[in-house]
Tab-separated table of C-alpha atoms and ligand atoms in Angstrom:
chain	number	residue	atom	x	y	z
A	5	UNK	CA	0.000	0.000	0.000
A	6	UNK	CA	1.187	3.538	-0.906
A	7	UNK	CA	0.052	6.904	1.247
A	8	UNK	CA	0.687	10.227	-0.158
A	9	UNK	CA	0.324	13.737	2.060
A	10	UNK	CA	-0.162	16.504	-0.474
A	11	UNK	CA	-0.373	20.341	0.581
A	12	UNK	CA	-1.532	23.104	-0.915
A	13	UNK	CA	0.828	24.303	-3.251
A	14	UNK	CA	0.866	27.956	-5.057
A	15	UNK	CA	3.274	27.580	-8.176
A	16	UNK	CA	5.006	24.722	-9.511
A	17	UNK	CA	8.371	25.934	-11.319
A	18	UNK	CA	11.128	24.195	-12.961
A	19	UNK	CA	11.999	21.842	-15.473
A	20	UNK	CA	11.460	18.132	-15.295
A	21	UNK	CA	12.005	15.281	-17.383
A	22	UNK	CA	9.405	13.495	-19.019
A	23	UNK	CA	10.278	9.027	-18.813
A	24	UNK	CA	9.486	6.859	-21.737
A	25	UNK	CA	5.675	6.173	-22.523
A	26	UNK	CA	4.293	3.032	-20.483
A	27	UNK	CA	1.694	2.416	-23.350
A	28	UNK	CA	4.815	2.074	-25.974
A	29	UNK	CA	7.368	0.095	-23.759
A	30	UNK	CA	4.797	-2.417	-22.671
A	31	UNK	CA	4.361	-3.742	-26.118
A	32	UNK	CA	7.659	-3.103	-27.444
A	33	UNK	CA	9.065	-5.520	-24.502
A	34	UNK	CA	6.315	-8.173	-25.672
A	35	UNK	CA	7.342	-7.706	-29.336
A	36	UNK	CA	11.039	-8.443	-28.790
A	37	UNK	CA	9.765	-12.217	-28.220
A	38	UNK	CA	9.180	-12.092	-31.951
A	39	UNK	CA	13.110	-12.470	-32.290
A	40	UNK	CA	15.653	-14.931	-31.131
A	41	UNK	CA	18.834	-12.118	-31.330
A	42	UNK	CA	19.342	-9.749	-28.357
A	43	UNK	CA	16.898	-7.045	-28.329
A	44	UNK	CA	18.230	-3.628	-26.110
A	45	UNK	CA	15.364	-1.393	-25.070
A	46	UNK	CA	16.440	1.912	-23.649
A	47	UNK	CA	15.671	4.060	-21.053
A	48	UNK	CA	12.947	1.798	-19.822
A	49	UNK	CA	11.354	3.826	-16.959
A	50	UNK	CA	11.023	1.996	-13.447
A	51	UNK	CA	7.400	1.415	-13.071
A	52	UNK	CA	5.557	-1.926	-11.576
A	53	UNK	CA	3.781	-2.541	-15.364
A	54	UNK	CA	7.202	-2.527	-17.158
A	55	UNK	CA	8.923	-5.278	-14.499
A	56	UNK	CA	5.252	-7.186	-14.807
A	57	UNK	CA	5.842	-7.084	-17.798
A	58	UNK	CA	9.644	-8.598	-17.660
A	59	UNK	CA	8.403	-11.265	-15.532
A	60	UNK	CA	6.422	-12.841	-17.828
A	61	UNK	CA	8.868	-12.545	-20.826
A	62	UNK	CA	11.201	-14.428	-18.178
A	63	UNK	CA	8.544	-17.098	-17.275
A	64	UNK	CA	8.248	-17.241	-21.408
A	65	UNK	CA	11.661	-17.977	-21.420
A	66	UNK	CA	13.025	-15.179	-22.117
A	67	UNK	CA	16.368	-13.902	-20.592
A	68	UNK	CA	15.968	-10.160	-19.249
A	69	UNK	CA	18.209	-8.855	-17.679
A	70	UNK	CA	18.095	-4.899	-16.496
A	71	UNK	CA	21.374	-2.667	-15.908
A	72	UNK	CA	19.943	0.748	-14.850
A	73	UNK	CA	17.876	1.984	-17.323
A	74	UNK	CA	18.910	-0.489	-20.250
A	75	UNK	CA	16.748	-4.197	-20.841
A	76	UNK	CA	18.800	-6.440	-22.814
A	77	UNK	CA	16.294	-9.180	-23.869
A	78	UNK	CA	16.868	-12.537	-25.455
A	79	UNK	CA	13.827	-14.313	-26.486
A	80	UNK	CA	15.941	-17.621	-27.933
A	81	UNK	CA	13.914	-20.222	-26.773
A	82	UNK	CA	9.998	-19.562	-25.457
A	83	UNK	CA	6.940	-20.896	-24.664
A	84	UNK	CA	3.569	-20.659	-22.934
A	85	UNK	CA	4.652	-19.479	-19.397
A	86	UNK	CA	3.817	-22.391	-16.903
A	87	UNK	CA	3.081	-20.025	-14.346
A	88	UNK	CA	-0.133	-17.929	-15.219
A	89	UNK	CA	-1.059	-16.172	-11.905
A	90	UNK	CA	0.588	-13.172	-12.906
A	91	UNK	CA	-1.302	-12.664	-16.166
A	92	UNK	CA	-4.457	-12.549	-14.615
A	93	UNK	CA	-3.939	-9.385	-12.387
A	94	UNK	CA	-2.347	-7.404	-15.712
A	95	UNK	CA	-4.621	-6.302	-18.246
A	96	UNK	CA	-1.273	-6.102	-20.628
A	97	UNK	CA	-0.497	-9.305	-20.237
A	98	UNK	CA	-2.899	-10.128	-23.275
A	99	UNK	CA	-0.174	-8.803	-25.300
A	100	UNK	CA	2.278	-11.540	-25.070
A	101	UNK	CA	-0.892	-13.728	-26.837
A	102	UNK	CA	0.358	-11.883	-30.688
A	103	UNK	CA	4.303	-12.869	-30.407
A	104	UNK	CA	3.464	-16.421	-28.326
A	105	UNK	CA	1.345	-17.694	-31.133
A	106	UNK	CA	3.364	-15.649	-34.343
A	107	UNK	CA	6.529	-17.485	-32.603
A	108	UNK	CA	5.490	-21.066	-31.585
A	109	UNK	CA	2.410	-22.087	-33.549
A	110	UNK	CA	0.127	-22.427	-30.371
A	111	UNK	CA	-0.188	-21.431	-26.901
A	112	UNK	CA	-2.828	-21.617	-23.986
A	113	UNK	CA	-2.542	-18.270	-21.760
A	114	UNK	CA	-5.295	-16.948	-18.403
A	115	UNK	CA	-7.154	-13.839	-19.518
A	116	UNK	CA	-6.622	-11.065	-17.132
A	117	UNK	CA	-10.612	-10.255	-16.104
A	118	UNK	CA	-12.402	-6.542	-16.306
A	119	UNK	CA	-11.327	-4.057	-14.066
A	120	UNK	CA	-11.982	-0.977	-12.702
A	121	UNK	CA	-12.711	1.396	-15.875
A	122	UNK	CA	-14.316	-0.820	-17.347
A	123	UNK	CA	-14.989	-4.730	-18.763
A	124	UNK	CA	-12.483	-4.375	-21.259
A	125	UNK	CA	-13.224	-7.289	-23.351
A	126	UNK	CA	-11.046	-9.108	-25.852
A	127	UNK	CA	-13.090	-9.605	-28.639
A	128	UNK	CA	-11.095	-8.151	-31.158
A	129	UNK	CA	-7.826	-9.668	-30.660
A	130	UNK	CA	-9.561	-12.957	-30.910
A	131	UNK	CA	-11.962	-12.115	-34.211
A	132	UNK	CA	-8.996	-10.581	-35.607
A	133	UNK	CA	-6.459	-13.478	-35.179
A	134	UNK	CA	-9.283	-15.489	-36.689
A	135	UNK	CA	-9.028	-13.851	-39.678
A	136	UNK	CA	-5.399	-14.261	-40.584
A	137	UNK	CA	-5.485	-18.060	-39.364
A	138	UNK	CA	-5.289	-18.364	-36.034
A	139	UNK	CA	-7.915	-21.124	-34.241
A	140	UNK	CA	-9.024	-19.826	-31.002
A	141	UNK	CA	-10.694	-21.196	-28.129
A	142	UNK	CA	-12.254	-19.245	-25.404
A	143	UNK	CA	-13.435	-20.983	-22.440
A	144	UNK	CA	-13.117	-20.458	-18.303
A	145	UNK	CA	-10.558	-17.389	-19.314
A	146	UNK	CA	-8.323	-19.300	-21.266
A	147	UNK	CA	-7.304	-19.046	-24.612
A	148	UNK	CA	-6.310	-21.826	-26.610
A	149	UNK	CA	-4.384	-20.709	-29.807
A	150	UNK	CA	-2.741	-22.402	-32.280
A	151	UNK	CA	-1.886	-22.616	-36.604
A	152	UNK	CA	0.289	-20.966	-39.131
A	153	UNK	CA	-1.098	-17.360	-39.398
A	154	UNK	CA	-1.366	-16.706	-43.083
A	155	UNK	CA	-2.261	-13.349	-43.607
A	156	UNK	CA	-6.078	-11.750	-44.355
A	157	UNK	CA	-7.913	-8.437	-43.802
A	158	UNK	CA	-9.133	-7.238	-41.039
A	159	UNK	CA	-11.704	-4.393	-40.299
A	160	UNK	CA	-11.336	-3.720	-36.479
A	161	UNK	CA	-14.879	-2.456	-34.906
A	162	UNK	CA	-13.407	-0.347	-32.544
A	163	UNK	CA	-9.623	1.591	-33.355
A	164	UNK	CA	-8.415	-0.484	-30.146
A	165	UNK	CA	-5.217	0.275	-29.563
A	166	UNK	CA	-4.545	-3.529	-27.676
A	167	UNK	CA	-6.359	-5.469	-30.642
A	168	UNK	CA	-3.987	-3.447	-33.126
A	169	UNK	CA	-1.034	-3.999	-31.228
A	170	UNK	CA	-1.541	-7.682	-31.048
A	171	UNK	CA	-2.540	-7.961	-34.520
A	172	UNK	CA	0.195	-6.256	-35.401
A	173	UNK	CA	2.592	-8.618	-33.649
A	174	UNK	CA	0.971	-11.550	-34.691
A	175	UNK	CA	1.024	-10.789	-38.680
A	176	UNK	CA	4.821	-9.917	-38.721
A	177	UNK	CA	5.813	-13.510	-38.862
A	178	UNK	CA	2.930	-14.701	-40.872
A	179	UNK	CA	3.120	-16.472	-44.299
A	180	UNK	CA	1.239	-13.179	-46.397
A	181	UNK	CA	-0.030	-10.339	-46.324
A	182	UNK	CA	-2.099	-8.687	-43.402
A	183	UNK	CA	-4.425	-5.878	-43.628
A	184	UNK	CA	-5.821	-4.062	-40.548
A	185	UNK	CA	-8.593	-1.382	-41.735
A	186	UNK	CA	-10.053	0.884	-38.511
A	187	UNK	CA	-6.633	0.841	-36.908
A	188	UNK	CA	-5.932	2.842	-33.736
A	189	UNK	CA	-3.711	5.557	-34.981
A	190	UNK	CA	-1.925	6.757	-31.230
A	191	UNK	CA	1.604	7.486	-31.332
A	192	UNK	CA	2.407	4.155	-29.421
A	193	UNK	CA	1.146	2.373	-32.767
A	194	UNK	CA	3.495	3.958	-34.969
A	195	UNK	CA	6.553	3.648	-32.114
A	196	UNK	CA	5.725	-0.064	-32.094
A	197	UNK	CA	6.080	0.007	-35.485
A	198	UNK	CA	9.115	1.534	-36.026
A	199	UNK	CA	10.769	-1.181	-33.156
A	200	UNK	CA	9.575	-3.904	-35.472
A	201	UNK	CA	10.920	-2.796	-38.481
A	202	UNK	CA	14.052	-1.724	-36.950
A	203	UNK	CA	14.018	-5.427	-36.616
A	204	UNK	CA	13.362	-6.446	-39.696
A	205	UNK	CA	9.873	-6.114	-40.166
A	206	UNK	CA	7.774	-4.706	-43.318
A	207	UNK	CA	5.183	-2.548	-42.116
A	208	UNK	CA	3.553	0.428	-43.694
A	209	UNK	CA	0.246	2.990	-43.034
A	210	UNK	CA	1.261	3.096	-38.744
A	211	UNK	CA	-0.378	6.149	-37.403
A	212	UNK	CA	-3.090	5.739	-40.537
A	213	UNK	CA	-6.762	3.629	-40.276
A	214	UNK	CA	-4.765	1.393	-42.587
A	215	UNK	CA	-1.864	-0.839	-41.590
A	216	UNK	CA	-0.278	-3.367	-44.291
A	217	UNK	CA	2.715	-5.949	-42.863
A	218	UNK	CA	3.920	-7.893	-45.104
A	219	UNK	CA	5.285	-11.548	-43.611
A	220	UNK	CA	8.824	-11.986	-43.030
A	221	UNK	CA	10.441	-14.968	-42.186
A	222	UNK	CA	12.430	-13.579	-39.384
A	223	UNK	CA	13.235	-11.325	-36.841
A	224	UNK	CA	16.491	-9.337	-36.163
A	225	UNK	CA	17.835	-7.908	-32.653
A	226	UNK	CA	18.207	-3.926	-32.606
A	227	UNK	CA	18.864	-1.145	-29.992
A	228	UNK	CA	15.453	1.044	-29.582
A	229	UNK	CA	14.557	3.480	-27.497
A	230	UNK	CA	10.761	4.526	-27.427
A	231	UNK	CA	9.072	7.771	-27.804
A	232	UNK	CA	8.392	9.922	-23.945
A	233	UNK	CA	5.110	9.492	-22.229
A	234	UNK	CA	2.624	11.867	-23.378
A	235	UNK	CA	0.380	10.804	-20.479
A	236	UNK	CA	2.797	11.697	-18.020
A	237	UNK	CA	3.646	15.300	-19.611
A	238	UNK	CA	-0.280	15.851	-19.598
A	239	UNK	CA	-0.492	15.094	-16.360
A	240	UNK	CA	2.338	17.344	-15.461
A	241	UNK	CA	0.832	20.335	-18.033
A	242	UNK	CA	-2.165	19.978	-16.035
A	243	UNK	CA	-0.408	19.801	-12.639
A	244	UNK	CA	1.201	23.438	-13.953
A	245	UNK	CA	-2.520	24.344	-14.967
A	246	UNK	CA	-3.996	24.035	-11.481
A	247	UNK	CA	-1.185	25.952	-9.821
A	248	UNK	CA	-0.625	28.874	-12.106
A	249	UNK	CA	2.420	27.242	-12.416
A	250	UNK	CA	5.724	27.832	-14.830
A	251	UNK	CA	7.265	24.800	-16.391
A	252	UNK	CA	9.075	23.234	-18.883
A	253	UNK	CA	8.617	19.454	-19.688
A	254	UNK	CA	11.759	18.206	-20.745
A	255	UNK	CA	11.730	15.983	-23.648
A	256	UNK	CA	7.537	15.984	-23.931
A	257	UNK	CA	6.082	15.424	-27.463
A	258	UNK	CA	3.930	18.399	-28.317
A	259	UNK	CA	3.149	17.049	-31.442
A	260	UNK	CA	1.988	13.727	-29.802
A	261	UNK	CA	-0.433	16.121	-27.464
A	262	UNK	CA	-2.087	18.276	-29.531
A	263	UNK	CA	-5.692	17.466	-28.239
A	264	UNK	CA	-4.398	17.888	-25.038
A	265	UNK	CA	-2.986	21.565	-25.591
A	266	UNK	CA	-5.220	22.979	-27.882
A	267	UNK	CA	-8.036	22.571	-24.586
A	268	UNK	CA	-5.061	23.339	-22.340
A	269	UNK	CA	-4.816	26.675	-24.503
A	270	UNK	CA	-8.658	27.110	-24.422
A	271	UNK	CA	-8.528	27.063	-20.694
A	272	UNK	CA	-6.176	30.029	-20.787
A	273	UNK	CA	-2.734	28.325	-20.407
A	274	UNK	CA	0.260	30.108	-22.434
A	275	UNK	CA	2.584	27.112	-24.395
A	276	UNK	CA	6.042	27.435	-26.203
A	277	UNK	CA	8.010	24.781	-27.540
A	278	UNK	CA	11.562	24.677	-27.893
A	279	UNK	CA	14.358	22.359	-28.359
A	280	UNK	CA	14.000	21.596	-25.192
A	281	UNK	CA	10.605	20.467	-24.852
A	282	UNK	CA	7.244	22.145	-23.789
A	283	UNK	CA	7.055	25.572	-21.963
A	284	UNK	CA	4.182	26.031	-20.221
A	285	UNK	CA	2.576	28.963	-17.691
A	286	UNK	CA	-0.298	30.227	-16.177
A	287	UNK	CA	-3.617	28.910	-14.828
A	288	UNK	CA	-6.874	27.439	-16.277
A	289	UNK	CA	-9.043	29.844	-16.150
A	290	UNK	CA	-12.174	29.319	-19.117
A	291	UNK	CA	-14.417	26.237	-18.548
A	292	UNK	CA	-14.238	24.171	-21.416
A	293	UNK	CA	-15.562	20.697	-23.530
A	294	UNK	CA	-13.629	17.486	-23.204
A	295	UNK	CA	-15.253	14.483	-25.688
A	296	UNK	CA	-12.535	11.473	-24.962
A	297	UNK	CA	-11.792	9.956	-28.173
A	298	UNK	CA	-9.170	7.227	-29.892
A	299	UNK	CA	-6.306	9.457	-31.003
A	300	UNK	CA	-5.794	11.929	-32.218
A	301	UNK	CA	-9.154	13.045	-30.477
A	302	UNK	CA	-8.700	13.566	-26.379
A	303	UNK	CA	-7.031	11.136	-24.246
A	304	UNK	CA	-9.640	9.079	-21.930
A	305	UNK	CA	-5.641	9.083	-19.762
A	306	UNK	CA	-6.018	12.454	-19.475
A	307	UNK	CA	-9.845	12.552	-18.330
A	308	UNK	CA	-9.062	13.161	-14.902
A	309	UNK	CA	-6.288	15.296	-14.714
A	310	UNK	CA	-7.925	17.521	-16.542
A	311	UNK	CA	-11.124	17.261	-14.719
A	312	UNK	CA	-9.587	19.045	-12.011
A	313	UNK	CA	-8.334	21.697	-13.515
A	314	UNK	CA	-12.135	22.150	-14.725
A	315	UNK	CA	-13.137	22.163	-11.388
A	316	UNK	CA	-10.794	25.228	-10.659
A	317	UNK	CA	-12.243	27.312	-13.015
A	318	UNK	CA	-14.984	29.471	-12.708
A	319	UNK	CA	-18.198	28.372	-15.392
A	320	UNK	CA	-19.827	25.175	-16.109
A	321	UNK	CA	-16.971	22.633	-18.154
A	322	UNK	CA	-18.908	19.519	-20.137
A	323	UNK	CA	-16.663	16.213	-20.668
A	324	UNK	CA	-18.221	12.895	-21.779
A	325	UNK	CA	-16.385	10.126	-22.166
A	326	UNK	CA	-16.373	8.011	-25.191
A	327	UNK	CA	-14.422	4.709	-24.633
A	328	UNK	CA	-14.713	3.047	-21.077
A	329	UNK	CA	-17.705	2.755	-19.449
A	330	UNK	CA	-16.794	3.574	-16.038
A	331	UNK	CA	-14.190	6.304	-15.939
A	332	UNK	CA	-15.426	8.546	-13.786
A	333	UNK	CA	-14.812	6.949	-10.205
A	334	UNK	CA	-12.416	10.034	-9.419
A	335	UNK	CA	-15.349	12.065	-9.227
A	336	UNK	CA	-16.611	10.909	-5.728
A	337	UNK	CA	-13.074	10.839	-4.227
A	338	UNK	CA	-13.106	14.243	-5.872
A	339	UNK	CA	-16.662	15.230	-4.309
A	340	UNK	CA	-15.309	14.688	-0.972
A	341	UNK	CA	-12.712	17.121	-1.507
A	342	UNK	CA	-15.745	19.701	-2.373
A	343	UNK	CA	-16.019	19.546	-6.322
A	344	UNK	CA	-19.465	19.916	-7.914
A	345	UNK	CA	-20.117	17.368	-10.331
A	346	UNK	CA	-22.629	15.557	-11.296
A	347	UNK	CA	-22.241	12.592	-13.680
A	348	UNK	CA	-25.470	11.104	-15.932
A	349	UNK	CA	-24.166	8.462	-17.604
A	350	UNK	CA	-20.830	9.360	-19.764
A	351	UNK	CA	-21.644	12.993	-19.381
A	352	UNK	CA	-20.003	14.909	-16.309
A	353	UNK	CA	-21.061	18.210	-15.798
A	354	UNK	CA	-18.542	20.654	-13.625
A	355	UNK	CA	-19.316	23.667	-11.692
A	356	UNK	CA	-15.788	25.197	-11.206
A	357	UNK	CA	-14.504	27.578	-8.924
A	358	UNK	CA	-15.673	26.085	-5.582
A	359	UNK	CA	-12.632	26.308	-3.415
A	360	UNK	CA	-11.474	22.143	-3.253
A	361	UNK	CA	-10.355	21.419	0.355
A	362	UNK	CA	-8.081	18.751	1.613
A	363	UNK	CA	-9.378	15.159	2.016
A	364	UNK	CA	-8.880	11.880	2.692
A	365	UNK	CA	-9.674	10.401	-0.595
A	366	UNK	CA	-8.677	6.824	-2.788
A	367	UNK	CA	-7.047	6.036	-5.551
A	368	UNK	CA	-9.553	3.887	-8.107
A	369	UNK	CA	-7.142	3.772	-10.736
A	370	UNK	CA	-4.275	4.593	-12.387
A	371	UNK	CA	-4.948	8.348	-13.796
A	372	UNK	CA	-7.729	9.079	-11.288
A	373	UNK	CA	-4.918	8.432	-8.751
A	374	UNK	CA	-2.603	11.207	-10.712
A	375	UNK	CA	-6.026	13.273	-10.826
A	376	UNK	CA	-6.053	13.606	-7.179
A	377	UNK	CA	-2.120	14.138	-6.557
A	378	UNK	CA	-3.202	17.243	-8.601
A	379	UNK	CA	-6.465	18.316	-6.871
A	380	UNK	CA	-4.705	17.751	-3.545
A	381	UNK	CA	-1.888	20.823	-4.842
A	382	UNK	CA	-4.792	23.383	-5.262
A	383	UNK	CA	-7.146	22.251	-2.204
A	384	UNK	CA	-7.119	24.192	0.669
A	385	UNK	CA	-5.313	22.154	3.618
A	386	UNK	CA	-3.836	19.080	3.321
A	387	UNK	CA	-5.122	15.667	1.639
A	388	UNK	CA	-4.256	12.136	2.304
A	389	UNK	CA	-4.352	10.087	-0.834
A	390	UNK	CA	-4.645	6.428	-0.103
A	391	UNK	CA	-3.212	4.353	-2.898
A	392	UNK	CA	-4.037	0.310	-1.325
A	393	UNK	CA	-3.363	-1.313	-4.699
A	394	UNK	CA	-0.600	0.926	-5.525
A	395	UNK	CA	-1.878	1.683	-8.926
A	396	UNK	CA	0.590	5.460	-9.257
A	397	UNK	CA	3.773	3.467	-9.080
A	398	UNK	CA	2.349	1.086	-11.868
A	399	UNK	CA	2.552	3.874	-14.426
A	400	UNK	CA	3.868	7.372	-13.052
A	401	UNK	CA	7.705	7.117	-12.056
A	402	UNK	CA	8.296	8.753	-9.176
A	403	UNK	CA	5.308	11.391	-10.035
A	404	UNK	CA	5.503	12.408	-6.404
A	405	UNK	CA	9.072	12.791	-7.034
A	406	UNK	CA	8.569	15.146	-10.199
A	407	UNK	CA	6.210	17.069	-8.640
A	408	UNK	CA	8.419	18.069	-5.647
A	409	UNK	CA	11.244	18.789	-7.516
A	410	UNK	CA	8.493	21.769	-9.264
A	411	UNK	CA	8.182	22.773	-5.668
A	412	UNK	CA	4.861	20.748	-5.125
A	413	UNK	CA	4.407	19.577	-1.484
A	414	UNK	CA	3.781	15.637	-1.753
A	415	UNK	CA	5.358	13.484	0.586
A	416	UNK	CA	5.039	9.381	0.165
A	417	UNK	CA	4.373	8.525	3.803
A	418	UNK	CA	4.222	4.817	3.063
B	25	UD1	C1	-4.766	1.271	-24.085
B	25	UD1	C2	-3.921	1.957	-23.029
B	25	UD1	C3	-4.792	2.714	-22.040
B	25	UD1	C4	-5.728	3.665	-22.776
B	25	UD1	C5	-6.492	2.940	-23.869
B	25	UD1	C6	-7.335	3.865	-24.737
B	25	UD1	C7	-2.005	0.481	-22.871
B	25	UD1	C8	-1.225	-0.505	-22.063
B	25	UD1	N1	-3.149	0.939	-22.337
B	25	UD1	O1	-5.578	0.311	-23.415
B	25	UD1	O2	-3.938	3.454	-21.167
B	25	UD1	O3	-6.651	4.214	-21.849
B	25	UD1	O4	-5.569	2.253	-24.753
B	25	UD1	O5	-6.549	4.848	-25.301
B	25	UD1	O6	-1.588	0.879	-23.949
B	25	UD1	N2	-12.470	-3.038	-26.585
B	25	UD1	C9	-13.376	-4.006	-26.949
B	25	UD1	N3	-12.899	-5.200	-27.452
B	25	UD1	C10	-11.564	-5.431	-27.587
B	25	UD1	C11	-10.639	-4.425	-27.209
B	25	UD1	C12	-11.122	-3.236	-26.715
B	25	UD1	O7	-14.583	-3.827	-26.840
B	25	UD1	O8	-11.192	-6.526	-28.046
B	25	UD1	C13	-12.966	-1.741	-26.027
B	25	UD1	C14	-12.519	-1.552	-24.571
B	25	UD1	O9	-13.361	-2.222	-23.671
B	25	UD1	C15	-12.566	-0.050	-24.430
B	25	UD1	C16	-12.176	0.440	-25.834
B	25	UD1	O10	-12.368	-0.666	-26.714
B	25	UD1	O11	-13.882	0.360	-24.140
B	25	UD1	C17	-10.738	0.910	-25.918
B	25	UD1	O12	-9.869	-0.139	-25.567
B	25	UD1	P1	-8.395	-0.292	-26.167
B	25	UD1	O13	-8.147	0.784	-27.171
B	25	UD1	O14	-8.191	-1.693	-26.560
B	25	UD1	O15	-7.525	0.037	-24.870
B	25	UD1	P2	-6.323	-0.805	-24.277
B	25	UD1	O16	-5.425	-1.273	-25.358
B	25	UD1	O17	-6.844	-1.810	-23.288
């Protein structure tokens, strides 16, 4: 279990450095299973998801070793990891299913269940690995898989960013040609990408609807190092929003963010970019209208954070969220800190400008949990954030950290 004190805290300043994007090293690790040469991924950021995630490559069969920030893997011999426990509790996990069947012809993996945003069903990995020859059986939350994947068109129902992923890592080894039409087009897509042709692989259209791989026999190693965490710098932009707060984020993407700024902007907030990275100063101070959508529409990651700047505006801010069904458990843990919102369905309405004060509130998830680092900076008081299932250290590193070197007042007190 993690604790955080926060206190009220009047300007964040400084310059911090933005970490390599969970979302992109999760399935890059996965992917370098598709090869049996050394694979080096670096600056992997230190974050409960990403050693999860080396776990199972190393009950795979993998060897992983880390040295600092550097993973050297070596994927020479794998299979379907004997011990599934693990899988179950990472929703992640079900990306390993793409490179386990591409590689050995079959495998049998446990299904990590819904969670707390939502059911998060695997539907389209399955239909989709149908389609270029896999056989799949679904049954107690196992999947059986197994055959020569061949190649085919897909049309994904939904631009899910897992089922595309997958997909993706599943076709490169396969015997044709793949199509994937409806792709999800985020930034993490086309990083994956780029790792997998750095390896060897033929892909083109990443970061369009349309994706094409073309089969290749075999897999090379390479040395990659994936694209910063635009989730993280959001969360930090928005930290600087509800602080009147002067920052730059070090290394941050802008052009992987745009949604995010252009609202950020709306709200009043002053950006620059530089070689550097992303300038930004000022406060929120315009409600605004926040529709979550697959990229490059808004984040649903950056929801939350952004829901409390809303709140510290003055005005009535809109935000309905598009793609998971229960996103919005912040809101009562935010309630208790004084926020007026009221949720109907996947519309949250936000009367800003009542004065938050400091609670003891829970983390749900992982970016409600970052939400209410940030509305304990701005509430009057202090606020104890309980974290029992320590979701911020599966995908912030060190936020706490970050914040305090801007001059925030956090303090991890377990
Ligand atoms: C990824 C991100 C997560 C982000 C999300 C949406 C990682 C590790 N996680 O999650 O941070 O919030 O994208 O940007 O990269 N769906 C189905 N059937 C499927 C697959 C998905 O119905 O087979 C639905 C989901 O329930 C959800 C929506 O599609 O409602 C989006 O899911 P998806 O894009 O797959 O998100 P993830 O890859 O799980």
């Amino acid at each position: 279990m993690a604790q955080y004190l926060i206190s009220y805290t009047q300007k964040l300043s400084g310059e911090v450095m933005i970490s390599a994007s969970k979302n992109a090293v999760l399935p890059i690790l996965a992917a370098c299973m598709l090869t049996d040469e050394e694979v080096l991924i670096r600056n992997v950021p230190l974050l409960s998801d990403v050693e999860n995630m080396c776990r199972i490559l190393s009950l795979c069969g993998a060897e992983v070793k880390r040295e600092n920030r550097d993973v050297r893997i070596c994927a020479r011999h794998i299979h379907t990891p004997a011990e599934q426990e693990i899988l179950r509790t990472m929703r992640a996990s079900v990306l390993i299913l793409g490179p386990l069947l591409a590689r050995c012809g079959e495998t049998h993996l446990s299904m990590p269940g819904g969670c707390a945003i939502g059911q998060r069903p695997i539907d389209l990995h399955l239909k989709g690995l149908q389609k270029i020859g896999g056989r799949i059986l679904y049954e107690g939350g196992e999947i059986r898989a197994e055959g020569k994947l061949t190649g085919g068109s897909i049309y994904l129902d939904f631009p899910s960013v897992g089922a595309t992923e997958n997909l993706l890592m599943a076709a490169v080894l396969g015997k044709g040609v793949t199509r994937i039409e409806n792709a999800a087009k985020e930034p993490e897509i086309v990083d994956l990408c780029q790792f997998l042709n750095a390896c060897g692989a033929r892909i083109v259209g990443a970061g369009t609807a349309n994706i094409t791989i073309e089969g290749v026999s075999r897999l090379h190693g390479t040395v990659y190092t994936p694209i910063p965490d635009r989730i993280e710098a959001g969360t930090l932009a928005c930290a600087c929003a509800v602080t009147d707060g002067s920052v730059l984020l070090q290394g941050a993407r802008s052009d992987h963010m745009r949604a995010l700024l252009f609202k950020l902007q709306e709200m009043g907030m002053i950006l620059q970019e530089d070689e550097k990275g992303l300038r930004l100063r000022g406060k929120a101070r315009h409600p605004i209208e926040v529709r979550t959508l697959s990229y490059p529409g808004f984040p649903t990651d950056m929801q939350s954070p952004m829901m409390v700047a809303a709140c510290q505006v003055n005005g009535l801010s809109v935000f309905l969220e598009t793609i998971f069904e229960n996103r919005y458990m912040h809101v009562v843990e935010l309630g208790r800190m004084g926020a007026q919102i009221r949720v109907e369905g996947q519309l949250a309405l936000i009367q800003g400008g009542v004065p938050l004060k400091g609670a003891r509130v829970y983390a749900t998830d992982l970016r409600a949990s970052a939400a209410l680092m940030l509305a304990g900076l701005c509430a009057e008081g202090q606020t104890l954030l309980i974290d029992e299932n320590e979701h911020l250290l599966r995908g912030y590193e060190c936020l706490e950290a970050k914040l305090c070197q801007l001059g925030g007042a956090v303090v991890r007190t377990s």
